[in-house]
mmCIF file of the C-alpha atoms, coordinates in Angstrom:
data_MODEL
# 
_entry.id   MODEL 
# 
loop_
_atom_site.group_PDB 
_atom_site.id 
_atom_site.type_symbol 
_atom_site.label_atom_id 
_atom_site.label_alt_id 
_atom_site.label_comp_id 
_atom_site.label_asym_id 
_atom_site.label_entity_id 
_atom_site.label_seq_id 
_atom_site.pdbx_PDB_ins_code 
_atom_site.Cartn_x 
_atom_site.Cartn_y 
_atom_site.Cartn_z 
_atom_site.occupancy 
_atom_site.B_iso_or_equiv 
_atom_site.pdbx_formal_charge 
_atom_site.auth_seq_id 
_atom_site.auth_comp_id 
_atom_site.auth_asym_id 
_atom_site.auth_atom_id 
_atom_site.pdbx_PDB_model_num 
ATOM 1   C CA . UNK A 1 1   ? 1.488   -11.678 -6.680  1.00 0.00 ? 1   UNK A CA 1 
ATOM 2   C CA . UNK A 1 2   ? -1.796  -13.829 -7.007  1.00 0.00 ? 2   UNK A CA 1 
ATOM 3   C CA . UNK A 1 3   ? -3.963  -14.449 -9.831  1.00 0.00 ? 3   UNK A CA 1 
ATOM 4   C CA . UNK A 1 4   ? -7.392  -15.695 -9.593  1.00 0.00 ? 4   UNK A CA 1 
ATOM 5   C CA . UNK A 1 5   ? -9.923  -15.382 -12.473 1.00 0.00 ? 5   UNK A CA 1 
ATOM 6   C CA . UNK A 1 6   ? -13.023 -16.408 -10.900 1.00 0.00 ? 6   UNK A CA 1 
ATOM 7   C CA . UNK A 1 7   ? -14.746 -19.541 -9.312  1.00 0.00 ? 7   UNK A CA 1 
ATOM 8   C CA . UNK A 1 8   ? -17.007 -19.751 -12.509 1.00 0.00 ? 8   UNK A CA 1 
ATOM 9   C CA . UNK A 1 9   ? -14.082 -19.434 -15.086 1.00 0.00 ? 9   UNK A CA 1 
ATOM 10  C CA . UNK A 1 10  ? -14.015 -21.443 -18.185 1.00 0.00 ? 10  UNK A CA 1 
ATOM 11  C CA . UNK A 1 11  ? -11.347 -20.590 -21.073 1.00 0.00 ? 11  UNK A CA 1 
ATOM 12  C CA . UNK A 1 12  ? -8.975  -19.455 -18.749 1.00 0.00 ? 12  UNK A CA 1 
ATOM 13  C CA . UNK A 1 13  ? -5.738  -20.978 -20.097 1.00 0.00 ? 13  UNK A CA 1 
ATOM 14  C CA . UNK A 1 14  ? -4.642  -17.656 -22.084 1.00 0.00 ? 14  UNK A CA 1 
ATOM 15  C CA . UNK A 1 15  ? -5.184  -15.423 -18.603 1.00 0.00 ? 15  UNK A CA 1 
ATOM 16  C CA . UNK A 1 16  ? -2.823  -18.119 -16.721 1.00 0.00 ? 16  UNK A CA 1 
ATOM 17  C CA . UNK A 1 17  ? -0.606  -18.359 -19.484 1.00 0.00 ? 17  UNK A CA 1 
ATOM 18  C CA . UNK A 1 18  ? -0.196  -14.765 -19.355 1.00 0.00 ? 18  UNK A CA 1 
ATOM 19  C CA . UNK A 1 19  ? -0.321  -14.658 -15.795 1.00 0.00 ? 19  UNK A CA 1 
ATOM 20  C CA . UNK A 1 20  ? 2.857   -16.927 -16.036 1.00 0.00 ? 20  UNK A CA 1 
ATOM 21  C CA . UNK A 1 21  ? 4.701   -14.860 -18.263 1.00 0.00 ? 21  UNK A CA 1 
ATOM 22  C CA . UNK A 1 22  ? 4.007   -11.456 -16.368 1.00 0.00 ? 22  UNK A CA 1 
ATOM 23  C CA . UNK A 1 23  ? 5.822   -13.083 -13.632 1.00 0.00 ? 23  UNK A CA 1 
ATOM 24  C CA . UNK A 1 24  ? 8.751   -13.937 -15.904 1.00 0.00 ? 24  UNK A CA 1 
ATOM 25  C CA . UNK A 1 25  ? 9.002   -10.802 -17.194 1.00 0.00 ? 25  UNK A CA 1 
ATOM 26  C CA . UNK A 1 26  ? 8.959   -9.041  -13.855 1.00 0.00 ? 26  UNK A CA 1 
ATOM 27  C CA . UNK A 1 27  ? 11.200  -11.345 -12.160 1.00 0.00 ? 27  UNK A CA 1 
ATOM 28  C CA . UNK A 1 28  ? 8.552   -12.105 -9.685  1.00 0.00 ? 28  UNK A CA 1 
ATOM 29  C CA . UNK A 1 29  ? 6.981   -15.212 -7.878  1.00 0.00 ? 29  UNK A CA 1 
ATOM 30  C CA . UNK A 1 30  ? 3.295   -16.175 -8.658  1.00 0.00 ? 30  UNK A CA 1 
ATOM 31  C CA . UNK A 1 31  ? 0.336   -17.998 -7.425  1.00 0.00 ? 31  UNK A CA 1 
ATOM 32  C CA . UNK A 1 32  ? -1.964  -18.997 -10.084 1.00 0.00 ? 32  UNK A CA 1 
ATOM 33  C CA . UNK A 1 33  ? -5.547  -20.264 -8.245  1.00 0.00 ? 33  UNK A CA 1 
ATOM 34  C CA . UNK A 1 34  ? -7.679  -22.514 -9.878  1.00 0.00 ? 34  UNK A CA 1 
ATOM 35  C CA . UNK A 1 35  ? -9.493  -25.407 -9.303  1.00 0.00 ? 35  UNK A CA 1 
ATOM 36  C CA . UNK A 1 36  ? -9.407  -26.603 -12.979 1.00 0.00 ? 36  UNK A CA 1 
ATOM 37  C CA . UNK A 1 37  ? -6.018  -27.515 -13.449 1.00 0.00 ? 37  UNK A CA 1 
ATOM 38  C CA . UNK A 1 38  ? -6.419  -28.033 -17.434 1.00 0.00 ? 38  UNK A CA 1 
ATOM 39  C CA . UNK A 1 39  ? -6.784  -24.110 -17.582 1.00 0.00 ? 39  UNK A CA 1 
ATOM 40  C CA . UNK A 1 40  ? -3.319  -24.305 -16.029 1.00 0.00 ? 40  UNK A CA 1 
ATOM 41  C CA . UNK A 1 41  ? -0.110  -23.811 -18.521 1.00 0.00 ? 41  UNK A CA 1 
ATOM 42  C CA . UNK A 1 42  ? 2.136   -27.584 -18.227 1.00 0.00 ? 42  UNK A CA 1 
ATOM 43  C CA . UNK A 1 43  ? 5.097   -25.967 -17.992 1.00 0.00 ? 43  UNK A CA 1 
ATOM 44  C CA . UNK A 1 44  ? 5.187   -23.431 -15.280 1.00 0.00 ? 44  UNK A CA 1 
ATOM 45  C CA . UNK A 1 45  ? 8.340   -21.936 -14.538 1.00 0.00 ? 45  UNK A CA 1 
ATOM 46  C CA . UNK A 1 46  ? 9.710   -22.717 -10.868 1.00 0.00 ? 46  UNK A CA 1 
ATOM 47  C CA . UNK A 1 47  ? 8.792   -19.473 -9.636  1.00 0.00 ? 47  UNK A CA 1 
ATOM 48  C CA . UNK A 1 48  ? 4.730   -19.842 -10.580 1.00 0.00 ? 48  UNK A CA 1 
ATOM 49  C CA . UNK A 1 49  ? 2.955   -22.202 -8.309  1.00 0.00 ? 49  UNK A CA 1 
ATOM 50  C CA . UNK A 1 50  ? -0.689  -23.694 -8.917  1.00 0.00 ? 50  UNK A CA 1 
ATOM 51  C CA . UNK A 1 51  ? -3.009  -24.258 -6.200  1.00 0.00 ? 51  UNK A CA 1 
ATOM 52  C CA . UNK A 1 52  ? -6.519  -25.433 -6.501  1.00 0.00 ? 52  UNK A CA 1 
ATOM 53  C CA . UNK A 1 53  ? -7.616  -23.383 -4.069  1.00 0.00 ? 53  UNK A CA 1 
ATOM 54  C CA . UNK A 1 54  ? -6.209  -20.969 -1.025  1.00 0.00 ? 54  UNK A CA 1 
ATOM 55  C CA . UNK A 1 55  ? -7.916  -18.467 1.645   1.00 0.00 ? 55  UNK A CA 1 
ATOM 56  C CA . UNK A 1 56  ? -7.883  -15.108 -0.123  1.00 0.00 ? 56  UNK A CA 1 
ATOM 57  C CA . UNK A 1 57  ? -7.979  -13.637 3.537   1.00 0.00 ? 57  UNK A CA 1 
ATOM 58  C CA . UNK A 1 58  ? -4.639  -15.983 4.551   1.00 0.00 ? 58  UNK A CA 1 
ATOM 59  C CA . UNK A 1 59  ? -3.090  -15.193 1.662   1.00 0.00 ? 59  UNK A CA 1 
ATOM 60  C CA . UNK A 1 60  ? -2.976  -12.064 0.456   1.00 0.00 ? 60  UNK A CA 1 
ATOM 61  C CA . UNK A 1 61  ? -1.963  -10.146 3.657   1.00 0.00 ? 61  UNK A CA 1 
ATOM 62  C CA . UNK A 1 62  ? 1.737   -12.124 2.614   1.00 0.00 ? 62  UNK A CA 1 
ATOM 63  C CA . UNK A 1 63  ? 1.584   -10.825 -1.188  1.00 0.00 ? 63  UNK A CA 1 
ATOM 64  C CA . UNK A 1 64  ? 2.477   -8.108  -3.697  1.00 0.00 ? 64  UNK A CA 1 
ATOM 65  C CA . UNK A 1 65  ? -1.037  -7.758  -5.288  1.00 0.00 ? 65  UNK A CA 1 
ATOM 66  C CA . UNK A 1 66  ? -3.803  -9.638  -6.783  1.00 0.00 ? 66  UNK A CA 1 
ATOM 67  C CA . UNK A 1 67  ? -5.052  -9.901  -10.204 1.00 0.00 ? 67  UNK A CA 1 
ATOM 68  C CA . UNK A 1 68  ? -8.489  -11.045 -10.426 1.00 0.00 ? 68  UNK A CA 1 
ATOM 69  C CA . UNK A 1 69  ? -11.642 -10.838 -12.378 1.00 0.00 ? 69  UNK A CA 1 
ATOM 70  C CA . UNK A 1 70  ? -13.174 -8.067  -11.205 1.00 0.00 ? 70  UNK A CA 1 
ATOM 71  C CA . UNK A 1 71  ? -15.491 -9.759  -9.181  1.00 0.00 ? 71  UNK A CA 1 
ATOM 72  C CA . UNK A 1 72  ? -16.674 -8.012  -5.879  1.00 0.00 ? 72  UNK A CA 1 
ATOM 73  C CA . UNK A 1 73  ? -15.211 -10.727 -3.560  1.00 0.00 ? 73  UNK A CA 1 
ATOM 74  C CA . UNK A 1 74  ? -11.644 -11.068 -4.841  1.00 0.00 ? 74  UNK A CA 1 
ATOM 75  C CA . UNK A 1 75  ? -11.750 -7.239  -4.775  1.00 0.00 ? 75  UNK A CA 1 
ATOM 76  C CA . UNK A 1 76  ? -13.310 -6.889  -1.142  1.00 0.00 ? 76  UNK A CA 1 
ATOM 77  C CA . UNK A 1 77  ? -10.683 -9.466  0.021   1.00 0.00 ? 77  UNK A CA 1 
ATOM 78  C CA . UNK A 1 78  ? -7.574  -7.510  -1.966  1.00 0.00 ? 78  UNK A CA 1 
ATOM 79  C CA . UNK A 1 79  ? -9.195  -3.957  0.064   1.00 0.00 ? 79  UNK A CA 1 
ATOM 80  C CA . UNK A 1 80  ? -9.049  -5.659  3.122   1.00 0.00 ? 80  UNK A CA 1 
ATOM 81  C CA . UNK A 1 81  ? -5.733  -6.701  2.994   1.00 0.00 ? 81  UNK A CA 1 
ATOM 82  C CA . UNK A 1 82  ? -4.475  -3.429  1.256   1.00 0.00 ? 82  UNK A CA 1 
ATOM 83  C CA . UNK A 1 83  ? -3.189  -4.842  -2.017  1.00 0.00 ? 83  UNK A CA 1 
ATOM 84  C CA . UNK A 1 84  ? -2.820  -2.968  -5.016  1.00 0.00 ? 84  UNK A CA 1 
ATOM 85  C CA . UNK A 1 85  ? -4.720  -4.536  -7.600  1.00 0.00 ? 85  UNK A CA 1 
ATOM 86  C CA . UNK A 1 86  ? -5.240  -5.372  -11.610 1.00 0.00 ? 86  UNK A CA 1 
ATOM 87  C CA . UNK A 1 87  ? -8.397  -6.491  -12.315 1.00 0.00 ? 87  UNK A CA 1 
ATOM 88  C CA . UNK A 1 88  ? -8.862  -8.327  -15.836 1.00 0.00 ? 88  UNK A CA 1 
ATOM 89  C CA . UNK A 1 89  ? -12.978 -7.442  -16.764 1.00 0.00 ? 89  UNK A CA 1 
ATOM 90  C CA . UNK A 1 90  ? -14.406 -9.897  -18.611 1.00 0.00 ? 90  UNK A CA 1 
ATOM 91  C CA . UNK A 1 91  ? -18.016 -9.423  -18.005 1.00 0.00 ? 91  UNK A CA 1 
ATOM 92  C CA . UNK A 1 92  ? -21.494 -8.669  -15.809 1.00 0.00 ? 92  UNK A CA 1 
ATOM 93  C CA . UNK A 1 93  ? -20.188 -6.107  -13.056 1.00 0.00 ? 93  UNK A CA 1 
ATOM 94  C CA . UNK A 1 94  ? -16.789 -6.153  -13.496 1.00 0.00 ? 94  UNK A CA 1 
ATOM 95  C CA . UNK A 1 95  ? -16.080 -3.194  -15.272 1.00 0.00 ? 95  UNK A CA 1 
ATOM 96  C CA . UNK A 1 96  ? -18.321 -1.688  -13.053 1.00 0.00 ? 96  UNK A CA 1 
ATOM 97  C CA . UNK A 1 97  ? -16.176 -2.865  -9.997  1.00 0.00 ? 97  UNK A CA 1 
ATOM 98  C CA . UNK A 1 98  ? -13.104 -1.925  -11.726 1.00 0.00 ? 98  UNK A CA 1 
ATOM 99  C CA . UNK A 1 99  ? -13.632 1.639   -12.623 1.00 0.00 ? 99  UNK A CA 1 
ATOM 100 C CA . UNK A 1 100 ? -14.844 2.169   -8.816  1.00 0.00 ? 100 UNK A CA 1 
ATOM 101 C CA . UNK A 1 101 ? -11.434 0.538   -7.716  1.00 0.00 ? 101 UNK A CA 1 
ATOM 102 C CA . UNK A 1 102 ? -9.789  2.494   -10.175 1.00 0.00 ? 102 UNK A CA 1 
ATOM 103 C CA . UNK A 1 103 ? -11.472 5.620   -9.051  1.00 0.00 ? 103 UNK A CA 1 
ATOM 104 C CA . UNK A 1 104 ? -10.278 4.790   -5.303  1.00 0.00 ? 104 UNK A CA 1 
ATOM 105 C CA . UNK A 1 105 ? -6.688  4.513   -6.835  1.00 0.00 ? 105 UNK A CA 1 
ATOM 106 C CA . UNK A 1 106 ? -6.179  0.891   -5.571  1.00 0.00 ? 106 UNK A CA 1 
ATOM 107 C CA . UNK A 1 107 ? -5.061  -0.741  -8.955  1.00 0.00 ? 107 UNK A CA 1 
ATOM 108 C CA . UNK A 1 108 ? -5.789  -0.845  -12.947 1.00 0.00 ? 108 UNK A CA 1 
ATOM 109 C CA . UNK A 1 109 ? -8.085  -2.685  -15.249 1.00 0.00 ? 109 UNK A CA 1 
ATOM 110 C CA . UNK A 1 110 ? -6.967  -4.193  -18.144 1.00 0.00 ? 110 UNK A CA 1 
ATOM 111 C CA . UNK A 1 111 ? -9.966  -5.861  -20.178 1.00 0.00 ? 111 UNK A CA 1 
ATOM 112 C CA . UNK A 1 112 ? -9.531  -9.704  -21.260 1.00 0.00 ? 112 UNK A CA 1 
ATOM 113 C CA . UNK A 1 113 ? -9.346  -9.116  -24.644 1.00 0.00 ? 113 UNK A CA 1 
ATOM 114 C CA . UNK A 1 114 ? -5.749  -7.036  -23.924 1.00 0.00 ? 114 UNK A CA 1 
ATOM 115 C CA . UNK A 1 115 ? -4.601  -9.434  -21.107 1.00 0.00 ? 115 UNK A CA 1 
ATOM 116 C CA . UNK A 1 116 ? -1.404  -10.899 -22.731 1.00 0.00 ? 116 UNK A CA 1 
ATOM 117 C CA . UNK A 1 117 ? 1.929   -11.411 -20.504 1.00 0.00 ? 117 UNK A CA 1 
ATOM 118 C CA . UNK A 1 118 ? 3.636   -8.021  -21.802 1.00 0.00 ? 118 UNK A CA 1 
ATOM 119 C CA . UNK A 1 119 ? 0.696   -5.712  -20.904 1.00 0.00 ? 119 UNK A CA 1 
ATOM 120 C CA . UNK A 1 120 ? -0.662  -7.647  -17.943 1.00 0.00 ? 120 UNK A CA 1 
ATOM 121 C CA . UNK A 1 121 ? 3.194   -7.269  -16.885 1.00 0.00 ? 121 UNK A CA 1 
ATOM 122 C CA . UNK A 1 122 ? 2.877   -3.792  -17.492 1.00 0.00 ? 122 UNK A CA 1 
ATOM 123 C CA . UNK A 1 123 ? -0.066  -3.347  -15.509 1.00 0.00 ? 123 UNK A CA 1 
ATOM 124 C CA . UNK A 1 124 ? 1.087   -4.943  -12.613 1.00 0.00 ? 124 UNK A CA 1 
ATOM 125 C CA . UNK A 1 125 ? 4.498   -3.421  -12.663 1.00 0.00 ? 125 UNK A CA 1 
ATOM 126 C CA . UNK A 1 126 ? 2.770   -0.394  -12.433 1.00 0.00 ? 126 UNK A CA 1 
ATOM 127 C CA . UNK A 1 127 ? 0.451   -1.006  -9.489  1.00 0.00 ? 127 UNK A CA 1 
ATOM 128 C CA . UNK A 1 128 ? 3.454   -2.811  -7.228  1.00 0.00 ? 128 UNK A CA 1 
ATOM 129 C CA . UNK A 1 129 ? 6.098   -0.122  -8.258  1.00 0.00 ? 129 UNK A CA 1 
ATOM 130 C CA . UNK A 1 130 ? 4.164   3.374   -7.789  1.00 0.00 ? 130 UNK A CA 1 
ATOM 131 C CA . UNK A 1 131 ? 3.817   4.137   -4.182  1.00 0.00 ? 131 UNK A CA 1 
ATOM 132 C CA . UNK A 1 132 ? 0.398   5.894   -4.916  1.00 0.00 ? 132 UNK A CA 1 
ATOM 133 C CA . UNK A 1 133 ? -1.242  2.719   -5.405  1.00 0.00 ? 133 UNK A CA 1 
ATOM 134 C CA . UNK A 1 134 ? -0.123  0.901   -1.667  1.00 0.00 ? 134 UNK A CA 1 
ATOM 135 C CA . UNK A 1 135 ? -0.769  4.117   0.123   1.00 0.00 ? 135 UNK A CA 1 
ATOM 136 C CA . UNK A 1 136 ? -4.539  4.230   -1.432  1.00 0.00 ? 136 UNK A CA 1 
ATOM 137 C CA . UNK A 1 137 ? -4.828  0.814   -0.907  1.00 0.00 ? 137 UNK A CA 1 
ATOM 138 C CA . UNK A 1 138 ? -3.309  0.790   2.697   1.00 0.00 ? 138 UNK A CA 1 
ATOM 139 C CA . UNK A 1 139 ? -6.586  3.789   3.078   1.00 0.00 ? 139 UNK A CA 1 
ATOM 140 C CA . UNK A 1 140 ? -9.342  1.522   1.751   1.00 0.00 ? 140 UNK A CA 1 
ATOM 141 C CA . UNK A 1 141 ? -7.573  -1.308  4.210   1.00 0.00 ? 141 UNK A CA 1 
ATOM 142 C CA . UNK A 1 142 ? -8.433  1.089   7.006   1.00 0.00 ? 142 UNK A CA 1 
ATOM 143 C CA . UNK A 1 143 ? -11.941 1.288   6.262   1.00 0.00 ? 143 UNK A CA 1 
ATOM 144 C CA . UNK A 1 144 ? -11.983 -2.341  6.870   1.00 0.00 ? 144 UNK A CA 1 
ATOM 145 C CA . UNK A 1 145 ? -10.717 -2.404  10.299  1.00 0.00 ? 145 UNK A CA 1 
ATOM 146 C CA . UNK A 1 146 ? -12.939 -3.017  13.412  1.00 0.00 ? 146 UNK A CA 1 
ATOM 147 C CA . UNK A 1 147 ? -14.173 -6.294  12.922  1.00 0.00 ? 147 UNK A CA 1 
ATOM 148 C CA . UNK A 1 148 ? -16.637 -5.769  10.647  1.00 0.00 ? 148 UNK A CA 1 
ATOM 149 C CA . UNK A 1 149 ? -17.450 -8.461  7.860   1.00 0.00 ? 149 UNK A CA 1 
ATOM 150 C CA . UNK A 1 150 ? -15.142 -7.379  4.658   1.00 0.00 ? 150 UNK A CA 1 
ATOM 151 C CA . UNK A 1 151 ? -17.850 -7.997  2.043   1.00 0.00 ? 151 UNK A CA 1 
ATOM 152 C CA . UNK A 1 152 ? -20.512 -6.070  4.147   1.00 0.00 ? 152 UNK A CA 1 
ATOM 153 C CA . UNK A 1 153 ? -18.045 -3.366  4.253   1.00 0.00 ? 153 UNK A CA 1 
ATOM 154 C CA . UNK A 1 154 ? -17.540 -3.602  0.503   1.00 0.00 ? 154 UNK A CA 1 
ATOM 155 C CA . UNK A 1 155 ? -21.154 -3.657  0.097   1.00 0.00 ? 155 UNK A CA 1 
ATOM 156 C CA . UNK A 1 156 ? -21.199 -0.193  2.290   1.00 0.00 ? 156 UNK A CA 1 
ATOM 157 C CA . UNK A 1 157 ? -18.685 1.441   0.633   1.00 0.00 ? 157 UNK A CA 1 
ATOM 158 C CA . UNK A 1 158 ? -20.121 0.932   -3.139  1.00 0.00 ? 158 UNK A CA 1 
ATOM 159 C CA . UNK A 1 159 ? -23.479 2.278   -2.072  1.00 0.00 ? 159 UNK A CA 1 
ATOM 160 C CA . UNK A 1 160 ? -21.298 5.247   -0.748  1.00 0.00 ? 160 UNK A CA 1 
ATOM 161 C CA . UNK A 1 161 ? -19.708 5.737   -4.489  1.00 0.00 ? 161 UNK A CA 1 
ATOM 162 C CA . UNK A 1 162 ? -22.889 4.783   -5.854  1.00 0.00 ? 162 UNK A CA 1 
ATOM 163 C CA . UNK A 1 163 ? -24.812 7.706   -4.093  1.00 0.00 ? 163 UNK A CA 1 
ATOM 164 C CA . UNK A 1 164 ? -22.163 10.403  -5.055  1.00 0.00 ? 164 UNK A CA 1 
ATOM 165 C CA . UNK A 1 165 ? -22.653 9.705   -8.684  1.00 0.00 ? 165 UNK A CA 1 
# 
């Protein structure tokens, strides 16, 4: 799984520790994406890698899930790749974005105050272990096929959802 909590993340040490702990608990490999290495635990297990940057468009198709902050860019890249997601929401539009992702059946929301190793492992274990999440994510990914920009497609899909509320 890939873990990223946004380009403007500050104080993410707890979240990245939870990510490493969740990988250990699940016996999964993980990639922690963050430009600020001071937020990354110094004692990562061998199965968890820290990268300052990676293109989500290139990385995600080879991964099992994306754990992110609920930002529309990260969410769109996971939709495009057909990946289940866990959104660790904090502020602004993130809870609303996550609610839409949950309604689509593509993942789960975990509010930041509840994000610890065990709770993140439970959520991540569900989205990668329950076939319905992958199936729904695959259906959403189909909407991205055809060469359209994934961010434009995501905005259109969100507007369609909004009009139904």
